[in-house]
mmCIF file of C-alpha atoms in Angstrom:
data_model
loop_
_atom_site.group_PDB
_atom_site.id
_atom_site.type_symbol
_atom_site.label_atom_id
_atom_site.label_comp_id
_atom_site.label_asym_id
_atom_site.label_seq_id
_atom_site.Cartn_x
_atom_site.Cartn_y
_atom_site.Cartn_z
ATOM 1 C CA UNK Y 1035 -18.008 -5.071 25.416
ATOM 2 C CA UNK Y 1036 -14.734 -6.691 24.293
ATOM 3 C CA UNK Y 1037 -12.434 -4.781 21.996
ATOM 4 C CA UNK Y 1038 -12.624 -6.204 18.472
ATOM 5 C CA UNK Y 1039 -9.722 -8.390 17.438
ATOM 6 C CA UNK Y 1040 -9.087 -10.657 14.505
ATOM 7 C CA UNK Y 1041 -7.816 -13.753 16.298
ATOM 8 C CA UNK Y 1042 -9.709 -17.053 16.585
ATOM 9 C CA UNK Y 1043 -12.690 -16.914 18.870
ATOM 10 C CA UNK Y 1044 -12.345 -13.175 19.289
ATOM 11 C CA UNK Y 1045 -15.019 -10.549 18.912
ATOM 12 C CA UNK Y 1046 -15.121 -8.419 15.787
ATOM 13 C CA UNK Y 1047 -17.488 -5.527 16.261
ATOM 14 C CA UNK Y 1048 -19.852 -7.633 18.310
ATOM 15 C CA UNK Y 1049 -19.638 -10.760 16.134
ATOM 16 C CA UNK Y 1050 -17.524 -13.851 16.670
ATOM 17 C CA UNK Y 1051 -14.693 -15.173 14.484
ATOM 18 C CA UNK Y 1052 -17.254 -16.932 12.315
ATOM 19 C CA UNK Y 1053 -19.256 -13.691 11.991
ATOM 20 C CA UNK Y 1054 -19.818 -11.315 9.105
ATOM 21 C CA UNK Y 1055 -16.437 -9.646 8.732
ATOM 22 C CA UNK Y 1056 -14.315 -12.585 9.872
ATOM 23 C CA UNK Y 1057 -15.491 -14.759 6.943
ATOM 24 C CA UNK Y 1058 -13.735 -12.491 4.462
ATOM 25 C CA UNK Y 1059 -10.041 -11.903 3.979
ATOM 26 C CA UNK Y 1060 -8.928 -8.512 2.620
ATOM 27 C CA UNK Y 1061 -9.826 -8.134 -1.063
ATOM 28 C CA UNK Y 1062 -7.554 -8.774 -4.015
ATOM 29 C CA UNK Y 1063 -7.310 -4.983 -4.375
ATOM 30 C CA UNK Y 1064 -5.560 -4.911 -1.028
ATOM 31 C CA UNK Y 1065 -1.855 -4.894 -1.709
ATOM 32 C CA UNK Y 1066 -0.272 -4.078 1.637
ATOM 33 C CA UNK Y 1067 0.696 -6.619 4.234
ATOM 34 C CA UNK Y 1068 -1.764 -6.276 7.062
ATOM 35 C CA UNK Y 1069 0.106 -5.247 10.200
ATOM 36 C CA UNK Y 1070 -1.978 -7.047 12.835
ATOM 37 C CA UNK Y 1071 -0.473 -5.181 15.807
ATOM 38 C CA UNK Y 1072 -1.218 -1.817 14.209
ATOM 39 C CA UNK Y 1073 -4.687 -3.016 13.218
ATOM 40 C CA UNK Y 1074 -5.420 -3.994 16.820
ATOM 41 C CA UNK Y 1075 -4.340 -0.533 18.023
ATOM 42 C CA UNK Y 1076 -6.512 1.120 15.377
ATOM 43 C CA UNK Y 1077 -9.502 -1.034 16.333
ATOM 44 C CA UNK Y 1078 -9.101 -0.055 19.986
ATOM 45 C CA UNK Y 1079 -8.987 3.643 19.077
ATOM 46 C CA UNK Y 1080 -11.973 3.273 16.744
ATOM 47 C CA UNK Y 1081 -13.952 1.353 19.387
ATOM 48 C CA UNK Y 1082 -13.301 4.064 21.973
ATOM 49 C CA UNK Y 1083 -14.349 6.737 19.446
ATOM 50 C CA UNK Y 1084 -17.603 4.920 18.670
ATOM 51 C CA UNK Y 1085 -18.331 4.461 22.383
ATOM 52 C CA UNK Y 1086 -17.609 8.136 23.131
ATOM 53 C CA UNK Y 1087 -20.011 9.204 20.380
ATOM 54 C CA UNK Y 1088 -22.651 6.660 21.460
ATOM 55 C CA UNK Y 1089 -22.512 4.891 18.093
ATOM 56 C CA UNK Y 1090 -22.984 1.193 17.384
ATOM 57 C CA UNK Y 1091 -19.948 -1.022 16.938
ATOM 58 C CA UNK Y 1092 -21.068 -2.888 13.830
ATOM 59 C CA UNK Y 1093 -19.255 -5.642 11.973
ATOM 60 C CA UNK Y 1094 -19.562 -3.614 8.762
ATOM 61 C CA UNK Y 1095 -17.645 -0.679 10.260
ATOM 62 C CA UNK Y 1096 -14.839 -2.970 11.393
ATOM 63 C CA UNK Y 1097 -14.766 -4.733 8.004
ATOM 64 C CA UNK Y 1098 -14.318 -1.333 6.323
ATOM 65 C CA UNK Y 1099 -11.532 -0.463 8.768
ATOM 66 C CA UNK Y 1100 -9.758 -3.766 8.047
ATOM 67 C CA UNK Y 1101 -10.114 -3.285 4.290
ATOM 68 C CA UNK Y 1102 -8.545 0.166 4.547
ATOM 69 C CA UNK Y 1103 -5.631 -0.997 6.695
ATOM 70 C CA UNK Y 1104 -4.957 -3.917 4.341
ATOM 71 C CA UNK Y 1105 -4.601 -1.534 1.383
ATOM 72 C CA UNK Y 1106 -1.548 0.338 0.228
ATOM 73 C CA UNK Y 1107 -1.616 3.777 -1.284
ATOM 74 C CA UNK Y 1108 -4.565 6.043 -1.949
ATOM 75 C CA UNK Y 1109 -8.112 5.007 -2.786
ATOM 76 C CA UNK Y 1110 -11.470 6.611 -3.424
ATOM 77 C CA UNK Y 1111 -14.850 5.594 -2.031
ATOM 78 C CA UNK Y 1112 -15.813 3.633 -5.153
ATOM 79 C CA UNK Y 1113 -12.572 1.604 -5.065
ATOM 80 C CA UNK Y 1114 -13.149 0.781 -1.420
ATOM 81 C CA UNK Y 1115 -16.813 -0.062 -2.009
ATOM 82 C CA UNK Y 1116 -15.959 -2.260 -5.037
ATOM 83 C CA UNK Y 1117 -13.341 -4.114 -2.977
ATOM 84 C CA UNK Y 1118 -15.921 -4.799 -0.295
ATOM 85 C CA UNK Y 1119 -18.504 -5.967 -2.877
ATOM 86 C CA UNK Y 1120 -15.871 -8.158 -4.565
ATOM 87 C CA UNK Y 1121 -15.687 -10.084 -1.292
ATOM 88 C CA UNK Y 1122 -19.504 -10.308 -1.162
ATOM 89 C CA UNK Y 1123 -19.720 -8.091 1.903
ATOM 90 C CA UNK Y 1124 -23.192 -6.645 2.355
ATOM 91 C CA UNK Y 1125 -22.186 -3.060 2.998
ATOM 92 C CA UNK Y 1126 -23.900 0.011 1.599
ATOM 93 C CA UNK Y 1127 -22.208 3.039 0.057
ATOM 94 C CA UNK Y 1128 -23.766 5.117 2.839
ATOM 95 C CA UNK Y 1129 -22.052 2.925 5.461
ATOM 96 C CA UNK Y 1130 -18.736 3.295 3.620
ATOM 97 C CA UNK Y 1131 -19.109 7.098 3.467
ATOM 98 C CA UNK Y 1132 -20.230 7.376 7.100
ATOM 99 C CA UNK Y 1133 -17.459 5.090 8.354
ATOM 100 C CA UNK Y 1134 -14.833 7.012 6.379
ATOM 101 C CA UNK Y 1135 -16.088 10.248 7.955
ATOM 102 C CA UNK Y 1136 -15.720 8.705 11.439
ATOM 103 C CA UNK Y 1137 -12.218 7.416 10.638
ATOM 104 C CA UNK Y 1138 -11.113 10.802 9.267
ATOM 105 C CA UNK Y 1139 -12.607 12.544 12.311
ATOM 106 C CA UNK Y 1140 -10.561 10.280 14.595
ATOM 107 C CA UNK Y 1141 -7.340 10.719 12.560
ATOM 108 C CA UNK Y 1142 -7.161 7.057 11.509
ATOM 109 C CA UNK Y 1143 -7.622 7.911 7.815
ATOM 110 C CA UNK Y 1144 -6.551 11.013 5.868
ATOM 111 C CA UNK Y 1145 -8.677 12.630 3.179
ATOM 112 C CA UNK Y 1146 -7.120 14.469 0.214
ATOM 113 C CA UNK Y 1147 -8.519 16.466 -2.686
ATOM 114 C CA UNK Y 1148 -5.498 16.409 -5.089
ATOM 115 C CA UNK Y 1149 -7.053 19.038 -7.392
ATOM 116 C CA UNK Y 1150 -9.982 16.927 -8.619
ATOM 117 C CA UNK Y 1151 -13.565 16.579 -7.486
ATOM 118 C CA UNK Y 1152 -12.842 13.031 -6.328
ATOM 119 C CA UNK Y 1153 -11.698 12.682 -2.716
ATOM 120 C CA UNK Y 1154 -8.814 10.281 -2.111
ATOM 121 C CA UNK Y 1155 -8.146 8.560 1.214
ATOM 122 C CA UNK Y 1156 -5.271 6.739 2.851
ATOM 123 C CA UNK Y 1157 -4.650 5.070 6.194
ATOM 124 C CA UNK Y 1158 -2.777 7.357 8.532
ATOM 125 C CA UNK Y 1159 -2.368 5.899 12.022
ATOM 126 C CA UNK Y 1160 1.245 4.928 12.668
ATOM 127 C CA UNK Y 1161 2.457 6.106 9.279
ATOM 128 C CA UNK Y 1162 5.003 8.886 8.977
ATOM 129 C CA UNK Y 1163 4.115 12.302 7.693
ATOM 130 C CA UNK Y 1164 4.658 12.499 3.955
ATOM 131 C CA UNK Y 1165 3.845 14.763 1.067
ATOM 132 C CA UNK Y 1166 2.594 14.246 -2.473
ATOM 133 C CA UNK Y 1167 3.474 15.008 -6.083
ATOM 134 C CA UNK Y 1168 0.451 14.777 -8.380
ATOM 135 C CA UNK Y 1169 0.472 14.540 -12.176
ATOM 136 C CA UNK Y 1170 -2.111 16.898 -13.664
ATOM 137 C CA UNK Y 1171 -2.400 14.704 -16.782
ATOM 138 C CA UNK Y 1172 -2.791 11.100 -15.553
ATOM 139 C CA UNK Y 1173 -3.496 11.973 -11.876
ATOM 140 C CA UNK Y 1174 -0.777 9.653 -10.599
ATOM 141 C CA UNK Y 1175 0.099 10.405 -6.967
ATOM 142 C CA UNK Y 1176 3.648 9.843 -5.709
ATOM 143 C CA UNK Y 1177 4.487 10.120 -2.020
ATOM 144 C CA UNK Y 1178 7.758 11.521 -0.757
ATOM 145 C CA UNK Y 1179 9.278 12.379 2.586
ATOM 146 C CA UNK Y 1180 11.965 15.028 3.022
ATOM 147 C CA UNK Y 1181 13.256 15.800 6.522
ATOM 148 C CA UNK Y 1182 13.938 19.403 5.488
ATOM 149 C CA UNK Y 1183 10.167 19.975 5.343
ATOM 150 C CA UNK Y 1184 9.879 18.878 8.972
ATOM 151 C CA UNK Y 1185 12.671 21.351 9.799
ATOM 152 C CA UNK Y 1186 10.766 24.157 8.075
ATOM 153 C CA UNK Y 1187 7.594 23.179 9.935
ATOM 154 C CA UNK Y 1188 9.428 23.298 13.274
ATOM 155 C CA UNK Y 1189 11.116 26.620 12.448
ATOM 156 C CA UNK Y 1190 7.838 28.256 11.356
ATOM 157 C CA UNK Y 1191 6.093 26.949 14.476
ATOM 158 C CA UNK Y 1192 8.802 28.385 16.707
ATOM 159 C CA UNK Y 1193 8.945 31.680 14.806
ATOM 160 C CA UNK Y 1194 5.167 32.245 14.895
ATOM 161 C CA UNK Y 1195 4.592 30.665 18.313
ATOM 162 C CA UNK Y 1196 2.464 27.801 16.944
ATOM 163 C CA UNK Y 1197 2.412 24.190 18.031
ATOM 164 C CA UNK Y 1198 2.202 22.623 14.558
ATOM 165 C CA UNK Y 1199 0.135 19.422 14.600
ATOM 166 C CA UNK Y 1200 0.515 18.396 10.956
ATOM 167 C CA UNK Y 1201 0.919 19.820 7.490
ATOM 168 C CA UNK Y 1202 -0.110 19.131 3.918
ATOM 169 C CA UNK Y 1203 2.098 19.748 0.903
ATOM 170 C CA UNK Y 1204 0.950 18.824 -2.589
ATOM 171 C CA UNK Y 1205 3.096 19.595 -5.611
ATOM 172 C CA UNK Y 1206 1.436 19.486 -9.051
ATOM 173 C CA UNK Y 1207 3.181 18.866 -12.351
ATOM 174 C CA UNK Y 1208 3.436 16.495 -15.292
ATOM 175 C CA UNK Y 1209 5.108 13.145 -14.683
ATOM 176 C CA UNK Y 1210 7.892 11.733 -16.859
ATOM 177 C CA UNK Y 1211 5.583 9.162 -18.486
ATOM 178 C CA UNK Y 1212 3.089 11.838 -19.570
ATOM 179 C CA UNK Y 1213 5.880 14.101 -20.826
ATOM 180 C CA UNK Y 1214 7.324 11.197 -22.854
ATOM 181 C CA UNK Y 1215 3.889 10.413 -24.351
ATOM 182 C CA UNK Y 1216 3.428 14.078 -25.286
ATOM 183 C CA UNK Y 1217 6.889 14.216 -26.850
ATOM 184 C CA UNK Y 1218 6.262 11.047 -28.854
ATOM 185 C CA UNK Y 1219 2.900 12.378 -30.030
ATOM 186 C CA UNK Y 1220 4.337 15.736 -31.131
ATOM 187 C CA UNK Y 1221 7.463 14.314 -32.806
ATOM 188 C CA UNK Y 1222 7.503 14.814 -36.576
ATOM 189 C CA UNK Y 1223 6.749 11.728 -38.663
ATOM 190 C CA UNK Y 1224 9.822 10.199 -40.285
ATOM 191 C CA UNK Y 1225 10.277 11.084 -43.969
ATOM 192 C CA UNK Y 1226 11.235 8.638 -46.695
#
């Protein structure tokens, strides 16, 4: 079976360029520029994973993968599902959940819990390790990368004789916007 690609006349999860997923460009919610080379690598990895598990290579699964890799930032299942529906893709919530589980299992997508009951996801293949600062008021998530953290990871791995594969660091606080709103709300009313 050919590896899915997005070029003309190519196969996309068993369908041709005029098939199910190929008729739809990434949704308006997608804000990142789609890196086609990276997407092709991800599709190859995903295809191999599906084949190894004996699972079907459906157009819906590849459409979900493309939607994720066209997005920037974090998203939840409902945002992803709504983006797919916005493009009139006939994909069920169950397919979205199941595909996300497969992508997380393969390391192509990362899943985060950021202190709420709502799981957040982000694409992860080919993207550098980063950490997060989360506002406990508005739930804004800001990514940051500090090479000192990588140094600490390496030092701890060496010290404890661990081969560190990855790490997760989430810092929680109140963002500047929320602090400013709180200050404005608690400021005394001007007197005449």
